[in-house]
Coordinates of C-alpha atoms and ligand atoms in Angstrom, one line a residue:
M1 CA 42.4 5.8 25.3
V2 CA 39.9 8.1 23.5
K3 CA 37.6 9.6 26.1
I4 CA 33.8 9.2 25.7
I5 CA 32.2 12.3 27.1
G6 CA 28.9 13.2 28.7
I7 CA 27.4 9.7 29.1
K8 CA 27.3 7.4 32.1
P9 CA 29.2 4.1 32.0
L10 CA 27.1 1.3 30.4
P11 CA 28.5 -1.9 31.9
N12 CA 25.6 -3.9 30.5
I13 CA 26.1 -2.7 26.9
P14 CA 25.3 -5.6 24.5
W15 CA 28.7 -6.9 23.4
Q16 CA 30.5 -9.7 21.6
E17 CA 34.3 -9.8 21.0
R18 CA 35.7 -9.5 17.5
P19 CA 35.8 -13.0 16.0
E20 CA 39.2 -14.6 15.7
G21 CA 40.8 -13.9 12.4
C22 CA 38.5 -10.9 11.7
G23 CA 40.5 -7.8 10.7
D24 CA 37.6 -5.5 10.3
V25 CA 37.2 -2.4 12.6
V26 CA 33.5 -3.0 12.9
W27 CA 32.2 -6.6 13.2
R28 CA 28.8 -8.1 13.1
Y29 CA 27.0 -10.0 15.9
S30 CA 27.2 -13.7 15.1
N31 CA 23.5 -14.3 15.8
N32 CA 22.2 -11.5 13.5
P33 CA 19.5 -10.6 13.0
I34 CA 18.5 -9.9 16.6
V35 CA 14.9 -9.0 15.7
P36 CA 13.1 -11.1 13.1
R37 CA 10.6 -9.5 10.7
D38 CA 7.7 -11.2 12.3
A39 CA 8.4 -10.6 16.0
V40 CA 4.9 -9.1 16.4
P41 CA 1.8 -10.4 14.5
C42 CA 1.1 -7.1 12.7
A43 CA 4.6 -6.8 11.3
N44 CA 5.6 -7.2 7.7
S45 CA 9.1 -6.1 8.7
I46 CA 11.0 -4.6 11.6
F47 CA 14.1 -2.6 10.9
N48 CA 15.8 0.9 11.0
S49 CA 15.2 1.3 14.7
A50 CA 16.5 3.2 17.7
V51 CA 17.5 2.1 21.2
V52 CA 18.7 4.0 24.3
P53 CA 19.8 2.9 27.9
Y54 CA 16.8 3.3 30.1
H55 CA 16.6 2.7 33.9
G56 CA 19.4 0.2 33.9
K57 CA 17.8 -1.6 30.9
F58 CA 17.1 -0.5 27.3
A59 CA 14.2 1.2 25.6
G60 CA 13.5 1.2 21.9
V61 CA 11.5 3.0 19.2
F62 CA 11.2 0.5 16.4
R63 CA 10.1 0.9 12.8
I64 CA 7.4 -1.6 11.9
D65 CA 5.9 -1.7 8.4
N66 CA 2.7 -3.5 9.0
K67 CA 0.8 -6.0 6.8
L68 CA -1.1 -3.1 5.2
R69 CA 2.4 -1.8 4.4
E70 CA 1.8 1.3 6.6
M71 CA 5.0 2.6 8.2
R72 CA 4.6 2.9 12.0
I73 CA 6.7 3.3 15.1
H74 CA 6.3 1.0 18.1
S75 CA 7.8 1.1 21.6
A76 CA 10.0 -1.7 22.7
S77 CA 11.9 -2.7 25.8
S78 CA 14.8 -5.1 26.6
E79 CA 16.7 -6.3 29.7
N80 CA 20.0 -6.9 27.7
G81 CA 19.8 -5.1 24.4
F82 CA 19.6 -8.3 22.4
D83 CA 16.2 -9.7 23.2
W84 CA 13.3 -7.3 22.7
N85 CA 9.7 -7.1 23.8
I86 CA 7.8 -5.0 21.2
D87 CA 4.5 -3.3 21.8
P88 CA 2.1 -4.8 19.2
E89 CA 0.3 -1.5 19.0
P90 CA 1.9 1.6 17.4
F91 CA 3.3 4.3 19.8
R92 CA 0.8 6.6 21.5
L93 CA 1.4 10.0 19.9
I94 CA -0.4 13.0 21.4
N95 CA -0.4 15.8 19.0
P96 CA -1.5 19.2 20.4
M97 CA -1.3 20.7 16.9
A98 CA -3.4 18.0 15.3
E99 CA -6.2 20.4 14.4
E100 CA -3.8 22.5 12.4
V101 CA -1.5 20.0 10.9
G102 CA -3.8 17.0 10.6
P103 CA -3.5 13.4 11.7
F104 CA -0.4 11.1 11.7
I105 CA 0.1 9.8 8.2
Y106 CA 3.2 7.7 8.5
G107 CA 6.4 7.6 10.4
Y108 CA 9.7 5.8 9.8
D109 CA 13.4 5.5 10.6
P110 CA 13.2 6.8 14.2
R111 CA 16.1 8.1 16.2
C112 CA 16.1 8.6 20.0
C113 CA 18.2 11.1 21.9
E114 CA 18.5 11.6 25.6
I115 CA 19.1 15.2 26.4
D116 CA 18.9 16.9 29.8
G117 CA 16.9 14.0 31.2
E118 CA 14.3 13.9 28.4
Y119 CA 14.0 11.5 25.5
I120 CA 13.5 13.2 22.1
V121 CA 12.4 11.0 19.2
T122 CA 12.8 12.2 15.7
W123 CA 11.5 10.3 12.6
C124 CA 10.6 10.8 9.0
N125 CA 7.1 12.1 9.3
G126 CA 4.5 12.2 6.6
Y127 CA 3.3 15.8 6.2
H128 CA 2.6 16.6 2.5
G129 CA 5.7 14.4 1.9
P130 CA 8.4 13.4 4.3
T131 CA 9.8 15.8 6.8
I132 CA 11.3 15.5 10.4
G133 CA 8.8 14.7 13.1
V134 CA 9.8 15.4 16.7
A135 CA 8.3 14.1 20.0
K136 CA 9.2 14.0 23.6
T137 CA 8.7 11.0 26.0
S138 CA 9.7 10.2 29.5
D139 CA 8.2 6.7 29.8
F140 CA 8.2 5.3 26.2
K141 CA 4.5 4.8 26.5
T142 CA 3.1 8.3 25.6
Y143 CA 4.9 10.6 23.2
T144 CA 4.0 14.3 22.9
Q145 CA 4.5 15.6 19.5
L146 CA 6.3 18.9 18.8
E147 CA 6.3 21.0 15.6
N148 CA 7.9 19.3 12.6
A149 CA 11.5 20.6 12.6
F150 CA 11.6 21.4 8.9
L151 CA 9.6 21.9 5.8
P152 CA 9.1 18.9 3.5
F153 CA 11.1 17.3 2.1
N154 CA 13.6 16.1 4.6
R155 CA 14.8 12.8 6.2
N156 CA 17.3 11.4 8.7
G157 CA 16.8 14.0 11.5
V158 CA 19.4 13.2 14.1
M159 CA 19.7 15.2 17.3
F160 CA 22.9 15.9 19.2
P161 CA 22.8 14.7 22.8
R162 CA 23.6 18.1 24.3
K163 CA 23.0 21.7 23.5
I164 CA 25.6 23.4 21.3
G165 CA 26.2 27.1 21.8
G166 CA 23.1 27.1 24.1
N167 CA 20.8 25.6 21.4
Y168 CA 19.5 22.2 20.5
A169 CA 21.2 20.8 17.4
M170 CA 20.1 18.4 14.7
L171 CA 21.6 17.0 11.5
S172 CA 19.2 16.3 8.6
R173 CA 19.1 15.5 5.0
P174 CA 17.0 17.6 2.7
S175 CA 15.5 15.3 0.1
D176 CA 12.6 15.0 -2.4
N177 CA 9.2 13.3 -2.3
G178 CA 10.4 10.0 -3.8
H179 CA 13.5 7.8 -3.5
T180 CA 15.8 10.8 -3.7
P181 CA 18.7 10.3 -6.0
F182 CA 20.8 13.0 -4.1
G183 CA 21.4 14.0 -0.5
D184 CA 23.9 15.8 1.7
V185 CA 24.0 16.3 5.5
Y186 CA 23.1 19.7 7.0
Y187 CA 23.2 21.0 10.6
S188 CA 20.6 23.2 12.3
E189 CA 20.0 24.7 15.7
S190 CA 17.0 25.6 17.8
P191 CA 16.6 27.5 21.1
D192 CA 13.3 25.7 21.9
L193 CA 12.8 22.6 19.7
T194 CA 10.2 24.6 17.7
Y195 CA 12.1 27.2 15.6
W196 CA 15.0 25.8 13.7
G197 CA 17.7 27.9 11.9
K198 CA 21.4 28.5 11.7
H199 CA 21.6 26.0 8.9
R200 CA 25.0 24.8 7.9
F201 CA 26.3 22.4 5.3
V202 CA 28.2 19.5 6.9
M203 CA 29.2 17.1 4.1
G204 CA 28.1 15.8 0.7
T205 CA 28.5 12.8 -1.5
S206 CA 31.8 11.5 -2.6
L207 CA 33.6 8.4 -3.8
G208 CA 32.2 4.9 -4.3
W209 CA 29.9 3.7 -1.6
Q210 CA 28.9 7.2 -0.6
S211 CA 28.5 8.6 -4.2
T212 CA 24.7 8.9 -4.5
K213 CA 23.5 10.2 -1.1
I214 CA 24.5 10.2 2.5
G215 CA 22.5 10.6 5.8
A216 CA 23.3 10.8 9.5
G217 CA 22.7 7.5 11.4
P218 CA 22.8 7.2 15.2
I219 CA 22.9 10.1 17.7
P220 CA 26.6 11.3 17.6
I221 CA 28.8 10.1 20.4
E222 CA 30.9 12.8 22.1
T223 CA 34.6 12.1 22.5
D224 CA 37.6 14.2 23.2
E225 CA 38.5 13.8 19.5
G226 CA 35.2 15.2 18.2
W227 CA 31.7 13.9 17.6
L228 CA 31.8 10.3 16.4
L229 CA 29.0 10.0 13.8
F230 CA 28.1 6.9 11.9
Y231 CA 26.4 7.7 8.7
H232 CA 24.9 5.7 5.7
G233 CA 26.0 6.2 2.2
V234 CA 24.4 5.0 -1.0
L235 CA 25.9 3.8 -4.3
T236 CA 23.8 3.4 -7.4
S237 CA 24.5 0.0 -9.0
C238 CA 23.1 -1.5 -12.1
N239 CA 20.8 -3.3 -9.7
G240 CA 19.6 -0.3 -7.7
Y241 CA 20.7 1.5 -4.5
V242 CA 23.3 -0.1 -2.2
Y243 CA 23.3 1.2 1.4
S244 CA 26.5 0.9 3.4
F245 CA 27.8 2.8 6.4
G246 CA 30.9 4.6 7.5
A247 CA 31.8 7.2 10.1
C248 CA 33.2 10.6 10.6
L249 CA 34.5 13.0 13.3
L250 CA 32.8 16.4 13.6
D251 CA 34.2 19.4 15.5
L252 CA 32.8 19.5 19.1
D253 CA 31.8 23.2 19.0
K254 CA 31.1 23.7 15.3
P255 CA 29.8 20.3 14.3
W256 CA 29.3 21.4 10.7
K257 CA 33.2 21.1 10.4
V258 CA 34.3 17.6 9.4
I259 CA 37.6 16.6 11.0
A260 CA 37.9 13.3 9.1
R261 CA 35.6 10.9 7.3
T262 CA 36.1 7.3 6.2
A263 CA 36.9 6.8 2.5
P264 CA 36.2 3.0 2.7
Y265 CA 32.9 1.8 4.3
L266 CA 32.8 0.2 7.7
I267 CA 29.9 -2.2 6.9
A268 CA 28.5 -2.9 3.4
P269 CA 25.6 -5.3 2.8
Q270 CA 27.4 -8.6 2.3
K271 CA 25.6 -11.0 4.6
P272 CA 22.5 -12.9 3.3
Y273 CA 20.3 -11.0 5.8
E274 CA 21.6 -7.7 4.4
Q275 CA 21.3 -8.8 0.8
I276 CA 18.0 -10.6 0.8
G277 CA 14.8 -9.0 2.1
D278 CA 12.1 -6.5 1.1
V279 CA 14.8 -4.1 -0.2
P280 CA 18.0 -6.0 -1.0
N281 CA 21.5 -4.6 -0.1
V282 CA 20.7 -2.3 2.8
A283 CA 22.7 -1.7 6.0
F284 CA 21.1 1.3 7.7
P285 CA 22.3 2.3 11.2
C286 CA 19.9 4.3 13.5
A287 CA 21.3 3.9 17.0
A288 CA 24.6 3.3 18.8
L289 CA 25.2 2.5 22.5
A290 CA 28.6 3.4 24.0
D291 CA 30.3 2.4 27.3
S292 CA 32.5 5.3 28.5
Q293 CA 34.6 2.9 30.7
T294 CA 35.6 0.3 28.1
G295 CA 35.1 2.2 24.9
R296 CA 32.8 -0.4 23.6
V297 CA 30.2 0.6 21.0
A298 CA 27.2 -1.4 19.8
I299 CA 25.6 -0.3 16.6
Y300 CA 22.0 -1.1 15.7
Y301 CA 21.2 -1.2 12.0
G302 CA 18.4 -2.3 9.8
A303 CA 19.2 -4.9 7.2
A304 CA 17.5 -5.2 3.8
D305 CA 14.5 -3.2 5.1
T306 CA 13.4 -6.3 6.9
V307 CA 15.2 -7.1 10.2
I308 CA 17.3 -5.4 13.0
C309 CA 21.0 -6.3 13.4
L310 CA 23.9 -5.5 15.7
A311 CA 27.5 -4.7 15.0
F312 CA 30.3 -3.8 17.4
C313 CA 33.5 -1.7 17.5
K314 CA 35.8 0.0 20.0
V315 CA 35.9 3.7 20.1
D316 CA 39.7 3.9 19.9
E317 CA 39.9 1.7 17.0
V318 CA 37.2 3.3 15.0
I319 CA 38.5 6.8 15.5
D320 CA 42.0 5.6 14.6
F321 CA 40.5 4.0 11.5
I322 CA 38.7 7.2 10.5
K323 CA 41.8 9.3 10.8
H324 CA 44.0 6.8 8.9
N325 CA 41.5 6.3 6.2
D326 CA 40.4 9.9 5.7
L327 CA 38.4 10.7 2.6
A328 CA 40.4 14.0 2.2
D329 CA 43.6 11.9 1.7
A330 CA 41.8 9.5 -0.7
L331 CA 40.6 12.4 -2.8
K332 CA 44.2 13.8 -3.0
A333 CA 45.5 10.5 -4.2
Y334 CA 42.6 10.4 -6.7
E335 CA 43.6 13.8 -8.1
K336 CA 47.2 12.6 -8.8
Ligands
BMA401 C1 15.6 5.1 2.4 C2 14.7 5.1 3.6 C3 15.1 3.9 4.5 C4 15.4 2.7 3.7 C5 16.2 2.9 2.5 C6 16.3 1.7 1.6 O1 15.1 6.1 1.5 O2 13.4 4.9 3.2 O3 14.1 3.7 5.4 O4 16.0 1.7 4.6 O5 15.6 3.9 1.7 O6 15.1 1.3 1.1

């Protein structure tokens, strides 16, 4: 079996077996969505959200677009990973640099990474346009903001769960100030979570579902085969953007090196809750839990910019799928 490295067993990982007759490597939870759009009174929609194991239970940082259509982040907690209590108030963000950088404007698409016993939340932070906001928390009640990782415009800042070459490491997706019709994934390092450099290109757009732009999804999962990274890809259809997701394996020591990457998608928006909502045709993963003992993986994804959903896979099967459906092979066949 593929070995999941660096994380404790998670026997209470939310899980449902693959339905009978389903041949897909990633399958959806039968009771999706797990969080409806109106789970708290202020919410217009609740989606693209992050979760982590926390003191034997689960903690979350959820994206809520409120009824003023402001984009906010709220803390959440859960006993079982399926049923969530969401704080009706936005997260308490303490910003020691507020005098210099101004107040919080908006925040969306959070990710949450446990590293060296601390929880680091990254999100798309409004600062003269979108860039990567960073904060630390230990209790999921108060969050202390750090410097923005990058200059505007940037989105999809996703930390690695351990230092690489002695530095913190993050993937991100430089973008523009609008709905960005392009986007590749880059890697950066920082000695102190303040100064970011050593920027490396990781991967760009390619065929089909990932032809317009791509962006890192959940915190990568370390395995003895490489970093397992789920990522979203966007296709431009006659009817607008279509957000699907696939996965890749990145080199453990030099994560800007792609070992293999799925040519086909793993999940594309095909269920009504992914096709109908505030933004139709979106499946956008922001978190994944993994159990190192069983190889079970639970993926949290936003659907149609409206609700939160769950999907499942097994680490062996998904890595096998990535290797046997590698984009590099598809591109070779394409050239013939
Ligand atoms: C992206 C982000 C995501 C969103 C997606 C589809 O640019 O804003 O939050 O899910 O568009 O609208």
